[in-house]
mmCIF file of N, CA, C and O in Angstrom:
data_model
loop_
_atom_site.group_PDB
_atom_site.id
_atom_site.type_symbol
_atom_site.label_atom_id
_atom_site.label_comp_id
_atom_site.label_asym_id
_atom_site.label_seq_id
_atom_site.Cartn_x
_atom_site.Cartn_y
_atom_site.Cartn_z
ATOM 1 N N UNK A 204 2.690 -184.012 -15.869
ATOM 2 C CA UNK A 204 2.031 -184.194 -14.594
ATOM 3 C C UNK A 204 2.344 -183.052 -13.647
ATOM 4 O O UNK A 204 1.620 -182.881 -12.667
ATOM 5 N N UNK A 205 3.340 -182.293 -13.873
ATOM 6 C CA UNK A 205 3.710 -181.509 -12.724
ATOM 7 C C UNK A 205 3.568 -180.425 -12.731
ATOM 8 O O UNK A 205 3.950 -179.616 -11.885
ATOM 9 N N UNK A 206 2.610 -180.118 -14.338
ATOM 10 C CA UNK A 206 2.236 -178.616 -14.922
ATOM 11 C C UNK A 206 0.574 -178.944 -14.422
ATOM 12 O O UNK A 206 -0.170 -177.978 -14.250
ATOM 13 N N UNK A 207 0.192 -179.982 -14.262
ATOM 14 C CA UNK A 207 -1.167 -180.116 -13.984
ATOM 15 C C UNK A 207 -1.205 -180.402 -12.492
ATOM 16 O O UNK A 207 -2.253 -180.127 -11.906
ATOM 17 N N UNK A 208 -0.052 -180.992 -11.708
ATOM 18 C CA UNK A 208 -0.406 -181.022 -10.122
ATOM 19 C C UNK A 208 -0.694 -179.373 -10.056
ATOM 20 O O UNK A 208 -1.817 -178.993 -9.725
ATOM 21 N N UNK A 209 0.501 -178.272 -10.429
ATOM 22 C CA UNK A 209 0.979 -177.201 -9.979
ATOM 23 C C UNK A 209 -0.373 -176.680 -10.509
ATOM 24 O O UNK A 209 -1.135 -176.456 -9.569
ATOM 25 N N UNK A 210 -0.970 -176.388 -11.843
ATOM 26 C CA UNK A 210 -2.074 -175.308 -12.269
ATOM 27 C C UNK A 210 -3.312 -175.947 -11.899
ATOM 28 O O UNK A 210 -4.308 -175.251 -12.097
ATOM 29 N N UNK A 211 -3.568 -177.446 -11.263
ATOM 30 C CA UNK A 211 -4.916 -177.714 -10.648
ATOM 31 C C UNK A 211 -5.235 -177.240 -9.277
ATOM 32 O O UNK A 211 -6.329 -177.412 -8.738
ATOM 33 N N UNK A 212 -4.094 -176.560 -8.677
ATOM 34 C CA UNK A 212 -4.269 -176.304 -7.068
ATOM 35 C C UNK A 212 -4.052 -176.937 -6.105
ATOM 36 O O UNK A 212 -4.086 -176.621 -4.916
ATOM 37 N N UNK A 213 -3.658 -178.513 -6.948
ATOM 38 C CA UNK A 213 -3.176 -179.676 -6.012
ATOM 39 C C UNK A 213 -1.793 -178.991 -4.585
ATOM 40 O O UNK A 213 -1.573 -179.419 -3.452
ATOM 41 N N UNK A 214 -1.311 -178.110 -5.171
ATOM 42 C CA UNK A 214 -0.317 -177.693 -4.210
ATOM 43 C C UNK A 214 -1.030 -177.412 -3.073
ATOM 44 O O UNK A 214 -2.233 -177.422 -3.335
ATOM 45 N N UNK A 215 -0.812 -177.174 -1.963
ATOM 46 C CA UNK A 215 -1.027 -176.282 -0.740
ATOM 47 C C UNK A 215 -0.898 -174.771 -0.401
ATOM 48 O O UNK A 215 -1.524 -173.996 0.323
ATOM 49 N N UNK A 216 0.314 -174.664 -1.335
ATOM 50 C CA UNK A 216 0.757 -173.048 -1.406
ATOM 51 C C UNK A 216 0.620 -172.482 -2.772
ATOM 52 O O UNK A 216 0.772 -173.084 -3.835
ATOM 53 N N UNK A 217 0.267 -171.069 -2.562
ATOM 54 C CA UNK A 217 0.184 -170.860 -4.195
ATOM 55 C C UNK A 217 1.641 -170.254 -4.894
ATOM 56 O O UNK A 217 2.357 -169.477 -4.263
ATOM 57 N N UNK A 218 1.871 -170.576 -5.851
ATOM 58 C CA UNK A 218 3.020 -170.582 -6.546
ATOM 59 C C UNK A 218 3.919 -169.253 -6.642
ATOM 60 O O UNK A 218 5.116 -169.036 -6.826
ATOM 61 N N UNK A 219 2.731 -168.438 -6.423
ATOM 62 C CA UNK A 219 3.712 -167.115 -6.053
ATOM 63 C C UNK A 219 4.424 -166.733 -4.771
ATOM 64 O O UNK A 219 5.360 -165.955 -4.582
ATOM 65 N N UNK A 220 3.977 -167.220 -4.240
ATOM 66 C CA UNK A 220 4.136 -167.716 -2.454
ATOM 67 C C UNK A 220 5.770 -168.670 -2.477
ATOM 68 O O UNK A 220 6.381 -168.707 -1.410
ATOM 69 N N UNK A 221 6.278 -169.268 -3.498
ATOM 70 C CA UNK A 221 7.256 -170.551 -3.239
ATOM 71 C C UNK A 221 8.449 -169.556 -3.816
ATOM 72 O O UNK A 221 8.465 -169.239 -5.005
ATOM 73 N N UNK A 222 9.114 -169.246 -3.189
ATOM 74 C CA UNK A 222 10.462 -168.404 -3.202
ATOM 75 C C UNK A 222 11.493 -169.582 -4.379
ATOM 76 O O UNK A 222 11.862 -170.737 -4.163
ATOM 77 N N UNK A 223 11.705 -168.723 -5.575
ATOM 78 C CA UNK A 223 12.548 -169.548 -6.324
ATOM 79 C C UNK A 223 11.442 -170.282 -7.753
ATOM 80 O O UNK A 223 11.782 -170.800 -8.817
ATOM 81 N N UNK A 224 9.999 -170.012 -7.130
ATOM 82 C CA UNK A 224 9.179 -170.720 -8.538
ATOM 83 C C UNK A 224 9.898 -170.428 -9.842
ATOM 84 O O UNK A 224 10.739 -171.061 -10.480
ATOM 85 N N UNK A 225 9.291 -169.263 -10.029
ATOM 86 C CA UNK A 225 10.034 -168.985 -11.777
ATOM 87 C C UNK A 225 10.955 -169.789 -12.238
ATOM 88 O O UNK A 225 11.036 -170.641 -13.123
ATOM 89 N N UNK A 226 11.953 -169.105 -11.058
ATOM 90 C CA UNK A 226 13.415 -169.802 -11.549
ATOM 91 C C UNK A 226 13.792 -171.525 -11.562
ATOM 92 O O UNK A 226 14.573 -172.149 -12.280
ATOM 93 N N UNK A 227 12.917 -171.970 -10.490
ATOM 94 C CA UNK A 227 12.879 -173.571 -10.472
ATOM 95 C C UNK A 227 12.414 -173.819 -12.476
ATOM 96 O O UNK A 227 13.133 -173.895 -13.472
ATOM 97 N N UNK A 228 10.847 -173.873 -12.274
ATOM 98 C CA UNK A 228 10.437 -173.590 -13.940
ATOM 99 C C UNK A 228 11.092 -173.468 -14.806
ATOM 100 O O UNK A 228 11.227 -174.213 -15.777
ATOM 101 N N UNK A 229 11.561 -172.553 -14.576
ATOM 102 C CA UNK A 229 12.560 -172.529 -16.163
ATOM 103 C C UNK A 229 13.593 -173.280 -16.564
ATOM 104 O O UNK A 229 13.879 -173.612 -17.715
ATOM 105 N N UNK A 230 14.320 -173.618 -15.225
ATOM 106 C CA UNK A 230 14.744 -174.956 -14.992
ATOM 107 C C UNK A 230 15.187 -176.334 -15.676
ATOM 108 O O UNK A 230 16.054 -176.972 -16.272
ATOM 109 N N UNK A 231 13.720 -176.279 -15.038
ATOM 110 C CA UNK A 231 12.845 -177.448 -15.702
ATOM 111 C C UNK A 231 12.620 -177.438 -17.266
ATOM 112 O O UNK A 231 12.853 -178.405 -17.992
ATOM 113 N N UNK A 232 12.155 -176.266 -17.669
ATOM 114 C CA UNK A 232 11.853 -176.432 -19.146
ATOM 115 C C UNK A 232 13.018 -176.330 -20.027
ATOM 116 O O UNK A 232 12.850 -176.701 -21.189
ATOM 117 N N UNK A 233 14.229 -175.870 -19.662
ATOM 118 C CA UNK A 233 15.452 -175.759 -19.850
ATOM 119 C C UNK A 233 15.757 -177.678 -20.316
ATOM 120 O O UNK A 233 16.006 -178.314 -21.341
ATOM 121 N N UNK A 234 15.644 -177.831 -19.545
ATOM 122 C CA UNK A 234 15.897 -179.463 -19.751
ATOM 123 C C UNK A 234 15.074 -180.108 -20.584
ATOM 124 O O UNK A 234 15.534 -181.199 -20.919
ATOM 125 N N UNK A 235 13.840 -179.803 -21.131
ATOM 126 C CA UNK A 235 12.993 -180.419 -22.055
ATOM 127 C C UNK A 235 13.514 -180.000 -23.521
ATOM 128 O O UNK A 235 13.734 -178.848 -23.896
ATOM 129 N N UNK A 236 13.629 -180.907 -24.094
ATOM 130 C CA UNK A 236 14.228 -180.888 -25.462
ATOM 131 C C UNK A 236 13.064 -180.056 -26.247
ATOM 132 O O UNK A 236 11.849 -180.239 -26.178
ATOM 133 N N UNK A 237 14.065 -178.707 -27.316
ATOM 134 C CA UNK A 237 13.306 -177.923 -28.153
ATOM 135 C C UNK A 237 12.006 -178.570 -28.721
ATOM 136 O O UNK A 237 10.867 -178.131 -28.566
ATOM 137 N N UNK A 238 12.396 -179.756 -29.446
ATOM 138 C CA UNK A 238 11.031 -180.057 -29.978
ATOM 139 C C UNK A 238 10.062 -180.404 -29.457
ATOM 140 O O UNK A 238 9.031 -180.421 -30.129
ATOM 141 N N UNK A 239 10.030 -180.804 -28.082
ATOM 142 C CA UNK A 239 9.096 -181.150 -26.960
ATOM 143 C C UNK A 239 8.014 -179.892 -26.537
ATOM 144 O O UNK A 239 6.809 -179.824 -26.295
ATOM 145 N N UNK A 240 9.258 -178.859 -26.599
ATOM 146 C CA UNK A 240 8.866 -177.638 -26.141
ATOM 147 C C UNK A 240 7.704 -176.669 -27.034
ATOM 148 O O UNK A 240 6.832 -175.919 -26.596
ATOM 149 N N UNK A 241 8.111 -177.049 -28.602
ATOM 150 C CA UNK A 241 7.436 -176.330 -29.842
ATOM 151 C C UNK A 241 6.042 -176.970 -29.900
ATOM 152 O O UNK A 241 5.051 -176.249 -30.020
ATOM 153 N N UNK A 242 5.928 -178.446 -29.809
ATOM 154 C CA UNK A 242 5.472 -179.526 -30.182
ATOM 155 C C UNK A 242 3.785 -178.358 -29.762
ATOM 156 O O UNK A 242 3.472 -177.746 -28.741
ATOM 157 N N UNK A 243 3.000 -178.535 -31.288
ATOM 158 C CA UNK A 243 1.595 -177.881 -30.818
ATOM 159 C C UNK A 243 1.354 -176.438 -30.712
ATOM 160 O O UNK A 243 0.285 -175.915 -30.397
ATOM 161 N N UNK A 244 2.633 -175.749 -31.056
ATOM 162 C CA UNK A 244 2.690 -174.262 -31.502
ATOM 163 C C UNK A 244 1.916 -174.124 -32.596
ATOM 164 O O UNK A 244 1.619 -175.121 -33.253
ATOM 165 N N UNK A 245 1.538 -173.034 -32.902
ATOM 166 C CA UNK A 245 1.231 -172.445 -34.277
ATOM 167 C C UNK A 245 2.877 -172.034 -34.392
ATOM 168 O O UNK A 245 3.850 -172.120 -33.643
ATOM 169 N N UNK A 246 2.614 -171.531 -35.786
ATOM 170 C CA UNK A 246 3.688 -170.743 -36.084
ATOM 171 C C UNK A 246 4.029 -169.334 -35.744
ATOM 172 O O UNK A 246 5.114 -168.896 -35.362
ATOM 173 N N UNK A 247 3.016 -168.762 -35.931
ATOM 174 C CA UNK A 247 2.385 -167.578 -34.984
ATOM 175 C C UNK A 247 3.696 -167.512 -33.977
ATOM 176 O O UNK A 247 4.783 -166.935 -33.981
ATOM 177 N N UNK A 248 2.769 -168.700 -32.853
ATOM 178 C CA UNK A 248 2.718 -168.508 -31.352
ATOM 179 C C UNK A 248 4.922 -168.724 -31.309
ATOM 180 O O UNK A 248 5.806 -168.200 -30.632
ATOM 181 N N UNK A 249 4.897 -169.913 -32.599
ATOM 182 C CA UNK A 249 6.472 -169.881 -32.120
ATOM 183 C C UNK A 249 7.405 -168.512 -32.626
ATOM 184 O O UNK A 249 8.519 -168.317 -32.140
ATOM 185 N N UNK A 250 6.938 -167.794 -33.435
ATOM 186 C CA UNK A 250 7.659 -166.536 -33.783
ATOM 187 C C UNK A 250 6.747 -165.341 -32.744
ATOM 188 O O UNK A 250 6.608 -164.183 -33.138
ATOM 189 N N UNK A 251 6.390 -165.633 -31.908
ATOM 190 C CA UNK A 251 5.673 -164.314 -31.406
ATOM 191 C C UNK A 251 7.018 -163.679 -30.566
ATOM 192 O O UNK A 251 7.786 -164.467 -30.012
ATOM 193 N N UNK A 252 7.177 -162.701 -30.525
ATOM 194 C CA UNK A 252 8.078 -161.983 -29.705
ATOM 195 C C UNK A 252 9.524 -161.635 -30.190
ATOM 196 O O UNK A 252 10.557 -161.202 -29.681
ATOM 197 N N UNK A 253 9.034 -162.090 -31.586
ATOM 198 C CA UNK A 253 10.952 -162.505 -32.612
ATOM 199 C C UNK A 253 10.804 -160.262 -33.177
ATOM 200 O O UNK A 253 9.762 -159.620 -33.044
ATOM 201 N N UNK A 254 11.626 -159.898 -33.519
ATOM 202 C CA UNK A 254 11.815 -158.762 -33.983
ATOM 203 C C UNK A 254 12.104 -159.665 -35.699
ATOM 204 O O UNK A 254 12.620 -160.783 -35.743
ATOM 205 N N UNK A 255 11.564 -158.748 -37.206
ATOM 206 C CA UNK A 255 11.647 -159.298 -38.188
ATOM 207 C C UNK A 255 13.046 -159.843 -38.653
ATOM 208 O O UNK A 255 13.227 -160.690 -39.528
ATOM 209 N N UNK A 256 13.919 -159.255 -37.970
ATOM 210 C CA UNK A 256 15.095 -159.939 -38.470
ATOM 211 C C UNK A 256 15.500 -160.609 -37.541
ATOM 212 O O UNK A 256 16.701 -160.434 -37.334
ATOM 213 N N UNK A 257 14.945 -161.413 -36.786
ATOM 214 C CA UNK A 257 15.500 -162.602 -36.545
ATOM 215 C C UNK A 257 14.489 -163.511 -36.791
ATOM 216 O O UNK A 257 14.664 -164.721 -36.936
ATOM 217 N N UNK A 258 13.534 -162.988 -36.834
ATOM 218 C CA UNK A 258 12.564 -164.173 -37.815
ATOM 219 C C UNK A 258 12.908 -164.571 -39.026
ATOM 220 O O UNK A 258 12.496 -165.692 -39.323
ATOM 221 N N UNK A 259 13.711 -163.850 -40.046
ATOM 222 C CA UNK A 259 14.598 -164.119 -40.682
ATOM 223 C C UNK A 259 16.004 -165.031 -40.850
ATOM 224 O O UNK A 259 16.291 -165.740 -41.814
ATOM 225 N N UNK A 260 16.608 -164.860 -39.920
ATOM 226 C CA UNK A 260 17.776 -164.861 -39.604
ATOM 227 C C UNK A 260 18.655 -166.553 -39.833
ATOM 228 O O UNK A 260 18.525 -167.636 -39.262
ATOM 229 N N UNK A 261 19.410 -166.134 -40.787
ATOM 230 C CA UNK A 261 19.265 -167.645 -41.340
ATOM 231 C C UNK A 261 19.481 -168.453 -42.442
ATOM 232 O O UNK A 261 20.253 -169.368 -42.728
ATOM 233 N N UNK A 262 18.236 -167.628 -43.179
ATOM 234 C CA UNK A 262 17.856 -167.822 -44.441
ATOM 235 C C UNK A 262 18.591 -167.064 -44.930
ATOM 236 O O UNK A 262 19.214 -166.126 -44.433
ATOM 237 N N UNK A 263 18.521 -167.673 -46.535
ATOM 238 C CA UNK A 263 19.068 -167.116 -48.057
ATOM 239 C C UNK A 263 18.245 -166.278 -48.498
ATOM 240 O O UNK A 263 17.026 -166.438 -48.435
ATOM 241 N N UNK A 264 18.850 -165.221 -49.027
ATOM 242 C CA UNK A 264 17.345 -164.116 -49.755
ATOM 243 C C UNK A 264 16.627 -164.893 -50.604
ATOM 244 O O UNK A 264 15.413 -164.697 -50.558
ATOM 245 N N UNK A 265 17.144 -165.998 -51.626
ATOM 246 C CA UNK A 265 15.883 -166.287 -52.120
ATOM 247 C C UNK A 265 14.835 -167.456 -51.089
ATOM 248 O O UNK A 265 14.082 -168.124 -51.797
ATOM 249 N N UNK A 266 14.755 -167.663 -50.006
ATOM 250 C CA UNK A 266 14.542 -168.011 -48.669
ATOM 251 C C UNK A 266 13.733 -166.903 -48.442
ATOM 252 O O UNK A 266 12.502 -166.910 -48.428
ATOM 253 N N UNK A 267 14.250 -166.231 -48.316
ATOM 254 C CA UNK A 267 12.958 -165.267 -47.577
ATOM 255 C C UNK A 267 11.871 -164.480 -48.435
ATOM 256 O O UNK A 267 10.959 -163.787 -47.983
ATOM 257 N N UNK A 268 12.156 -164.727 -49.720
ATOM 258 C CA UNK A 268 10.946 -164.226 -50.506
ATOM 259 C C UNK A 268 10.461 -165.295 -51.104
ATOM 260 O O UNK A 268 9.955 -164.902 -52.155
ATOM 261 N N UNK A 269 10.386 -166.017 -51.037
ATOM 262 C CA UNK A 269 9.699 -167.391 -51.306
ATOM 263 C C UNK A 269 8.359 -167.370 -50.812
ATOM 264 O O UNK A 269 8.055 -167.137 -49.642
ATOM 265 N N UNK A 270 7.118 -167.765 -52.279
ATOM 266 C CA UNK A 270 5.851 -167.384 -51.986
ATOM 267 C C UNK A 270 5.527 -166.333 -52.383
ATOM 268 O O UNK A 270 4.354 -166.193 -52.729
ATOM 269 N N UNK A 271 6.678 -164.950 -52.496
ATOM 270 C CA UNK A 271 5.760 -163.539 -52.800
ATOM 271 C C UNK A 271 5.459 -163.855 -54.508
ATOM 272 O O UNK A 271 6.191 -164.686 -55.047
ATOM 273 N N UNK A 272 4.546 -163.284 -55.202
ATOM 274 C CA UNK A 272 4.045 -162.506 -55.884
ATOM 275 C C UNK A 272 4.792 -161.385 -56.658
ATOM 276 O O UNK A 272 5.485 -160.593 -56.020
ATOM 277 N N UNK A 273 4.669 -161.277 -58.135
ATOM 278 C CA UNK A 273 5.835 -160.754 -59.106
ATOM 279 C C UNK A 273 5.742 -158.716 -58.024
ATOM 280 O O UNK A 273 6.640 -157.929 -57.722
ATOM 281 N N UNK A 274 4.689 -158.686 -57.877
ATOM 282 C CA UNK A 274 3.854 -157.105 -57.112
ATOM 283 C C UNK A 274 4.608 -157.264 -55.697
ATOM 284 O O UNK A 274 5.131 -156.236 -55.267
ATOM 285 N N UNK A 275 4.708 -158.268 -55.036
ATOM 286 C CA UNK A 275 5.060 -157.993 -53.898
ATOM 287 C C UNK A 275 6.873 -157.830 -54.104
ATOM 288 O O UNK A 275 7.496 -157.126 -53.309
ATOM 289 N N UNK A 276 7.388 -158.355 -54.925
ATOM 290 C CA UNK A 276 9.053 -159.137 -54.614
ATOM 291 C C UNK A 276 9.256 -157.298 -55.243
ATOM 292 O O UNK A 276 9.938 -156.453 -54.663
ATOM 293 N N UNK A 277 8.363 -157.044 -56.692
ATOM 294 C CA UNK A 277 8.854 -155.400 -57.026
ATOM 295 C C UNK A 277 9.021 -154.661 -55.417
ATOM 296 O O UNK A 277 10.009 -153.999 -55.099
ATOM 297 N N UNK A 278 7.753 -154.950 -54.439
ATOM 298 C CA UNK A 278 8.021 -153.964 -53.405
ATOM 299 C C UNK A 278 8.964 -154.418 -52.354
ATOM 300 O O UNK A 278 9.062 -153.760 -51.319
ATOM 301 N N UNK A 279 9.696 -155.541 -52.547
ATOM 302 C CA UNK A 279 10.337 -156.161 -51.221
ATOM 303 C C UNK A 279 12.306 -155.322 -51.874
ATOM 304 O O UNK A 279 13.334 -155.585 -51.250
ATOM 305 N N UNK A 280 12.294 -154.404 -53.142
ATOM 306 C CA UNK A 280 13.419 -153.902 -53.762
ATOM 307 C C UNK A 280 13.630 -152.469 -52.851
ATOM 308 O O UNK A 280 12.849 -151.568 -52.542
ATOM 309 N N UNK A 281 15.367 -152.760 -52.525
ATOM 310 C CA UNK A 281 15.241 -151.244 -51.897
ATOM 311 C C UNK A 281 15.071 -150.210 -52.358
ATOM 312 O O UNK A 281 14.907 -150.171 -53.578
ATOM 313 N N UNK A 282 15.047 -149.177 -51.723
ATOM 314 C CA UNK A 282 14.524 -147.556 -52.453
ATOM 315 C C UNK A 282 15.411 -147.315 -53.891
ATOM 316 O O UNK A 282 14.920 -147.038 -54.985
ATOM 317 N N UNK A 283 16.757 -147.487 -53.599
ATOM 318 C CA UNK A 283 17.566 -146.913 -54.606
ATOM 319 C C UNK A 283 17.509 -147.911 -55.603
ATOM 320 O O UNK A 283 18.083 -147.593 -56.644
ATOM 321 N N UNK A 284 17.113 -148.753 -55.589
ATOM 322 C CA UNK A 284 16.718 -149.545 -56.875
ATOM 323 C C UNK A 284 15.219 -149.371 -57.824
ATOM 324 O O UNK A 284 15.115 -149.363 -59.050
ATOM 325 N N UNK A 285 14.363 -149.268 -56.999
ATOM 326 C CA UNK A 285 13.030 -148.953 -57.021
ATOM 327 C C UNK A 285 13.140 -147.592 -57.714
ATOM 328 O O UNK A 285 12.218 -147.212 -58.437
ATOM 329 N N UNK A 286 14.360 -146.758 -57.499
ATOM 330 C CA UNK A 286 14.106 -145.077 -58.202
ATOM 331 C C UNK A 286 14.856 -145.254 -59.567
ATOM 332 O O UNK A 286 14.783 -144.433 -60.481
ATOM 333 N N UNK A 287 15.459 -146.213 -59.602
ATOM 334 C CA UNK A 287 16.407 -146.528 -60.611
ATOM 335 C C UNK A 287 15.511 -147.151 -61.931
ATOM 336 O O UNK A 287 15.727 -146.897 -63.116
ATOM 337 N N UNK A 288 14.424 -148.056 -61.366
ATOM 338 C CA UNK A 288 13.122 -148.556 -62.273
ATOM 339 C C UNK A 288 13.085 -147.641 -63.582
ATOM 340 O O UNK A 288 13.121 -146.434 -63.346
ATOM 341 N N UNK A 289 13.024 -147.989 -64.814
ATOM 342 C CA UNK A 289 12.149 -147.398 -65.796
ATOM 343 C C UNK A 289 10.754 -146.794 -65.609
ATOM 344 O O UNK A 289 9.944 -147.690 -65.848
ATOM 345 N N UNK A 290 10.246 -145.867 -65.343
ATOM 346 C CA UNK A 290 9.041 -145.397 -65.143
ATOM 347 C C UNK A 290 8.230 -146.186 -65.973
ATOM 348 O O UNK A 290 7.418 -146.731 -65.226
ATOM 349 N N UNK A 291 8.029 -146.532 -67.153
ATOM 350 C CA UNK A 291 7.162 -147.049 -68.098
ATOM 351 C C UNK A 291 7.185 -148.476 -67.457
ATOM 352 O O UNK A 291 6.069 -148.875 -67.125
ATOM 353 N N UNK A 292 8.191 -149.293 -67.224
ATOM 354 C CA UNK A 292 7.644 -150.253 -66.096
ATOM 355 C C UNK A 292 6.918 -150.170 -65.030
ATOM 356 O O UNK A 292 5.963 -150.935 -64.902
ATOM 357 N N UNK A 293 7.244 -149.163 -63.987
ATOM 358 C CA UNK A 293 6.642 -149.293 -63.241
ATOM 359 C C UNK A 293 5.392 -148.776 -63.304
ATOM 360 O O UNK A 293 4.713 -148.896 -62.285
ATOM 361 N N UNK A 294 4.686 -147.971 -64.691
ATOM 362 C CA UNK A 294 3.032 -147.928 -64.414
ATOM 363 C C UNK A 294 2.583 -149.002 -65.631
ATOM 364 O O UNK A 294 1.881 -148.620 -66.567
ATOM 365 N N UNK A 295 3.065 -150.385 -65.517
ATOM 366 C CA UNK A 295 2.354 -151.565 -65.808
ATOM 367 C C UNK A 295 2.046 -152.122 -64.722
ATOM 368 O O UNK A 295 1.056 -152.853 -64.700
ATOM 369 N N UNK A 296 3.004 -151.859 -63.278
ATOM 370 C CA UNK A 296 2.543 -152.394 -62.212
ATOM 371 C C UNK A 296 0.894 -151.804 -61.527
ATOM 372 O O UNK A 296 0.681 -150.593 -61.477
ATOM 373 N N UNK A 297 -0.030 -152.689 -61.101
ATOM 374 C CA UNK A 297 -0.985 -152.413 -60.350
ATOM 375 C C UNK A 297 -0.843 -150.994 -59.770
ATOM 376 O O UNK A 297 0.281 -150.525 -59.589
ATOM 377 N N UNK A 298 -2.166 -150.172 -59.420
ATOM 378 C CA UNK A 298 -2.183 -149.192 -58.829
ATOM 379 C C UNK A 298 -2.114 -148.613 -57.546
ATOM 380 O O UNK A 298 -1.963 -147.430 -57.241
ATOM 381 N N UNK A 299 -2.253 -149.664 -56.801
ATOM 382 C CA UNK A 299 -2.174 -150.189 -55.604
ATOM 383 C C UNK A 299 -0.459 -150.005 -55.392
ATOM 384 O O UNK A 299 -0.087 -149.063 -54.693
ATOM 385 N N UNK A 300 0.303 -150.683 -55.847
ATOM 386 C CA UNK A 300 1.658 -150.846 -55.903
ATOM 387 C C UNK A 300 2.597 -149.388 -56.345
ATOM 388 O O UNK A 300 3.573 -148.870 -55.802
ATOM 389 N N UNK A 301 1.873 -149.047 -57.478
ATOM 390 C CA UNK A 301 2.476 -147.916 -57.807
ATOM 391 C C UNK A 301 2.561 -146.750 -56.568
ATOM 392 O O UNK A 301 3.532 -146.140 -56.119
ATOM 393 N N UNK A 302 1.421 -146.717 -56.290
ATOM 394 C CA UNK A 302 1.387 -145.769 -54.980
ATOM 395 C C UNK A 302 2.129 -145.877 -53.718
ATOM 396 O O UNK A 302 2.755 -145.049 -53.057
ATOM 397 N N UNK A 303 1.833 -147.390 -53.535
ATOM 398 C CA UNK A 303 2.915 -147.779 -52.428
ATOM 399 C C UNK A 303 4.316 -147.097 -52.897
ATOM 400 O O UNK A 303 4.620 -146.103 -52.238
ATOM 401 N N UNK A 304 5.515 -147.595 -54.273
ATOM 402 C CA UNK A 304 6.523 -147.374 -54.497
ATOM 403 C C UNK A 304 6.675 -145.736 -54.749
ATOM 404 O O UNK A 304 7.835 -145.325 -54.789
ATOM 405 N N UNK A 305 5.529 -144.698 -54.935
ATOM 406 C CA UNK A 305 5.578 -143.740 -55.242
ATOM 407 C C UNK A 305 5.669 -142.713 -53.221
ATOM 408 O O UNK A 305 6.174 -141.623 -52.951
ATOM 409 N N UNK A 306 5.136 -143.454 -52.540
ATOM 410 C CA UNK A 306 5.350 -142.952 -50.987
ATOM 411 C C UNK A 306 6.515 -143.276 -50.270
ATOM 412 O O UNK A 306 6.792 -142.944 -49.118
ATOM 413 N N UNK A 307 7.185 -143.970 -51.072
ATOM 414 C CA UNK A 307 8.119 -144.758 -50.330
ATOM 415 C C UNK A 307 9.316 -143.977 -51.004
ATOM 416 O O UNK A 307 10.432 -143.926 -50.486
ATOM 417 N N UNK A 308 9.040 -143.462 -52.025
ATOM 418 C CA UNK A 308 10.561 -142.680 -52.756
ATOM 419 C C UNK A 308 10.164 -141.349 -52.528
ATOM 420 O O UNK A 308 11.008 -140.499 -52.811
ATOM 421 N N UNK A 309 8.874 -140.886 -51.999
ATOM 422 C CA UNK A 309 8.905 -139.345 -52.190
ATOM 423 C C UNK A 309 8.920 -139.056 -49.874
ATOM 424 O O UNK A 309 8.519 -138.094 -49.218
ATOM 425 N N UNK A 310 9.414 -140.079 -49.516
ATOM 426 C CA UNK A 310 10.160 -139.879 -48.483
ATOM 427 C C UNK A 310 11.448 -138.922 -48.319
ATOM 428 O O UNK A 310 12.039 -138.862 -47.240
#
């Protein structure tokens, strides 16, 4: 009710005008329990602003590659492993991939 008095105009003054808004607000949402707060996010919207490792942050490696693809998990290997590869493996991989792992070591 008090996100809809305040954004219908019901106030008298406008909110930038009330010395302390923000900080009242946050306040307030401070006190609303996390899941109240998420409740109706995308996932998106709740990781927007995260840097990748803390979107991470947490999880078990096999946690965070969970879902990839035999092509993707080859490219999720660091460089010095990736150079370490058998060549004859790596041109069974897609061509697409090969190129990727071939820009990424001739860094």
């Amino acid at each position: 009710w008090l996100r809809d008095w305040l954004d219908k105009g019901t106030m008298k003054r406008q909110k930038k005008d009330i010395p302390g808004y923000d900080e009242m607000y946050r306040k307030l949402l401070e006190g609303v329990p996390i899941e109240m707060r998420l409740a109706g996010l995308s996932p998106e919207e709740r990781l927007a602003g995260l840097k990748p490792e803390e979107r991470l942050a947490g999880l078990k490696p096999e946690e965070r590659l969970a879902g990839l693809g035999p092509n993707q998990l080859v490219l999720a290997l660091p460089d010095d492993i990736l150079g370490a590869l058998d060549p004859r493996a790596l041109a069974r991989l897609p061509v697409s991939v090969q190129e990727k792992i071939r820009l990424r070591l001739d860094r």
